[in-house]
Coordinates of C-alpha atoms in Angstrom, one line a residue:
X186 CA 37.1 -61.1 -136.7
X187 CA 40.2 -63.0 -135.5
X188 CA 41.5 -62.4 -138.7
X189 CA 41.3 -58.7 -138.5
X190 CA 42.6 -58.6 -134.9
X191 CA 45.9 -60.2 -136.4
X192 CA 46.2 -57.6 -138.4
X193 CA 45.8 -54.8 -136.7
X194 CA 48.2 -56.6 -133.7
X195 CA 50.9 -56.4 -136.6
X196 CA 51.0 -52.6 -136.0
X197 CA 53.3 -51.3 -134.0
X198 CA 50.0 -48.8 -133.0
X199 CA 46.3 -48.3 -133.1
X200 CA 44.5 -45.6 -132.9
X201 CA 42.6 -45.8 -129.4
X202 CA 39.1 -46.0 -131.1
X203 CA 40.3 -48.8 -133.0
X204 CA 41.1 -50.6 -129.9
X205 CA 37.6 -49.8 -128.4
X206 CA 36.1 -51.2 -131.5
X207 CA 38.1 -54.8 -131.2
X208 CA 37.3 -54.4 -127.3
X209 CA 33.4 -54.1 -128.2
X210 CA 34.0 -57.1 -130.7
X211 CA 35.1 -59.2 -128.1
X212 CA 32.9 -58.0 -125.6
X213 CA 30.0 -58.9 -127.7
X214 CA 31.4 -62.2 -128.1
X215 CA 31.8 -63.1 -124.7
X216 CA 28.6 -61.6 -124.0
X217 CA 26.9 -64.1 -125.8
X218 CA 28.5 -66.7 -123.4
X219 CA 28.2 -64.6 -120.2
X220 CA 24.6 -63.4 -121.1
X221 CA 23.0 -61.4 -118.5
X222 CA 25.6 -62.2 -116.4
X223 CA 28.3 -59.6 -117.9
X224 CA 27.8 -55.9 -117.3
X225 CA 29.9 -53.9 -119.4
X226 CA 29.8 -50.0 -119.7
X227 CA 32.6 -47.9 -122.0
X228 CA 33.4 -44.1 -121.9
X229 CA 35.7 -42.6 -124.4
X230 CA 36.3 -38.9 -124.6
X231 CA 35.8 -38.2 -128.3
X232 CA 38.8 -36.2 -128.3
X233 CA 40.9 -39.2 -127.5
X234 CA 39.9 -41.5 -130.2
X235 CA 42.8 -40.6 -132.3
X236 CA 45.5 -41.6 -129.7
X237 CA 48.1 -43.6 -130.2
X238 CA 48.3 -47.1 -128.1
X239 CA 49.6 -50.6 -128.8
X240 CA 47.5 -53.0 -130.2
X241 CA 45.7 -55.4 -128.3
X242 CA 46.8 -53.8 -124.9
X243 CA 43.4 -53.8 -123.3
X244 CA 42.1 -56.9 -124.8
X245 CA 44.8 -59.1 -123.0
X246 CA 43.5 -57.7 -119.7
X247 CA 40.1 -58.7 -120.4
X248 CA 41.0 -62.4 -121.9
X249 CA 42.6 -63.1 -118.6
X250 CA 39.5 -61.7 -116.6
X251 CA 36.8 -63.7 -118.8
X252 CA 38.9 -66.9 -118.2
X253 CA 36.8 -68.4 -115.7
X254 CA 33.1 -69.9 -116.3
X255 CA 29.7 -67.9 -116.6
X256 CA 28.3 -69.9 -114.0
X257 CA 30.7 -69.0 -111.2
X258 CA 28.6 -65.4 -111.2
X259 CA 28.3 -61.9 -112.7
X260 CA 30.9 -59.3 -113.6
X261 CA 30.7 -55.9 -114.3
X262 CA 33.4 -53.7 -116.3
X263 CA 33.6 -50.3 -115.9
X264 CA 36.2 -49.0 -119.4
X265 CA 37.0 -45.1 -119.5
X266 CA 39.8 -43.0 -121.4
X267 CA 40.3 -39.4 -121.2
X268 CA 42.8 -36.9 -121.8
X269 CA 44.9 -35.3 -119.1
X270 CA 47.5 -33.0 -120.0
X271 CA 49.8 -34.8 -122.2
X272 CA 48.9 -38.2 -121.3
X273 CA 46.4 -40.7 -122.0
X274 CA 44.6 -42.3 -118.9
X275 CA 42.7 -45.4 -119.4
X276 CA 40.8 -46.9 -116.5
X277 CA 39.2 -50.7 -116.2
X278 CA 37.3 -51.5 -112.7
X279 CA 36.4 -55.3 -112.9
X280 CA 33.8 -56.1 -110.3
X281 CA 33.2 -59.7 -109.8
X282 CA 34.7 -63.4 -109.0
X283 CA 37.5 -63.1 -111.4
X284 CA 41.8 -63.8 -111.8
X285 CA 43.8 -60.2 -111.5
X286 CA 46.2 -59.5 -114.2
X287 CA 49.1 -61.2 -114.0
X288 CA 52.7 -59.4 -113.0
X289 CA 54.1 -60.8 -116.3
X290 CA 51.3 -59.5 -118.1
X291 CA 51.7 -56.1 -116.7
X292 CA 55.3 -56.4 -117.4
X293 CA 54.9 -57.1 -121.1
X294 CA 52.5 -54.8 -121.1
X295 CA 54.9 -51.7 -120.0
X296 CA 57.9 -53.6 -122.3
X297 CA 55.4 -52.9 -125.3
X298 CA 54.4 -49.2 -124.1
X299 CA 58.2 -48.2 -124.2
X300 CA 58.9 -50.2 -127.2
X301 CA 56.6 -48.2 -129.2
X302 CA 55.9 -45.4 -127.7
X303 CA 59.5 -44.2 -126.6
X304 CA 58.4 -43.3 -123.9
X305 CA 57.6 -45.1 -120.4
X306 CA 53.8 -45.1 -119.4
X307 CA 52.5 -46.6 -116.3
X308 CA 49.9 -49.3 -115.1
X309 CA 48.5 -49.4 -111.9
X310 CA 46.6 -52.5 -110.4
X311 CA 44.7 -52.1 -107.5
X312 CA 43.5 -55.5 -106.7
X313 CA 40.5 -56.2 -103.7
X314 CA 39.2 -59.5 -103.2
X315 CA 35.9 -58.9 -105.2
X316 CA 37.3 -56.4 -107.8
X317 CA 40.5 -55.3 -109.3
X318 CA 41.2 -51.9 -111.4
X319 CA 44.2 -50.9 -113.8
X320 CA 44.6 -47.6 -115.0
X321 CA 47.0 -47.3 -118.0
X322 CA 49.0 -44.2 -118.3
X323 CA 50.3 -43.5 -121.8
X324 CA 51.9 -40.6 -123.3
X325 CA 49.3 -38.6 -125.9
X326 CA 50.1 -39.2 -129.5
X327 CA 47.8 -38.9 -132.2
X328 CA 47.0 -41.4 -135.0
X329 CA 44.8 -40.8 -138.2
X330 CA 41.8 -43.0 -137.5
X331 CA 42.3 -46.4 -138.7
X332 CA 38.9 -48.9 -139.0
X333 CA 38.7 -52.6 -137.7
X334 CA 35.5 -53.8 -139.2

């Protein structure tokens, strides 16, 4: 699995439903620590699938959120991408006792948007003290499907 993720982080982009596919592989990992513990519920516009994002760019978000210890409560992850206009929007709403992206890991995370994409996107965190959210703005460009198995 790690092994794959290597890989595909080699690539200067993914396809968005290969990044949902190494999200759900580390989701399902950390489920198995987190049991009942970790809610988790995705939405993907089918369309959207094909979309062009760096590799990995969601599943550093998540690391730093799982970071902390099953036993210090439950979390809930609400993951959604849709299309509007000529921009990709992907939303995460973290419910739940745990550490807020970083600034430097927002930072990199617009360096490597630009890099790739030519083009600036945006990220947005909206933190609370029970919950933080990050929607990820990036500009629509479409990628053959690529697997991660």
């Amino acid at each position: 699995l790690y092994r794959q993720w290597l890989v595909e982080a080699e690539k200067p982009l993914i396809s968005l439903g290969a990044e949902m596919r190494m999200v759900e592989q580390y989701l399902a990992l950390e489920q198995k620590r987190w049991k009942e513990r970790l809610r988790v519920r995705t939405r993907v516009e089918l369309e959207q699938e094909g979309q062009a994002v760096p590799p990995l760019i969601l599943l550093s978000f998540l690391e730093q959120a799982l970071t902390g210890s099953p036993a210090d409560g439950s979390v809930e992850m609400d993951i959604q991408a849709s299309g509007r206009e000529s921009w990709l929007e992907i939303r995460m709403e973290v419910r739940g006792s745990v550490p807020s992206p970083s600034p430097d890991s927002l930072a990199q995370a617009r360096r490597r948007i630009l890099a790739v994409l030519e083009r600036e996107g945006s990220i947005a965190l909206t933190p609370s003290e029970t919950s933080w959210g990050l929607a990820l703005n990036l500009p629509k460009r479409v990628l053959e499907a690529t697997s991660c198995s």
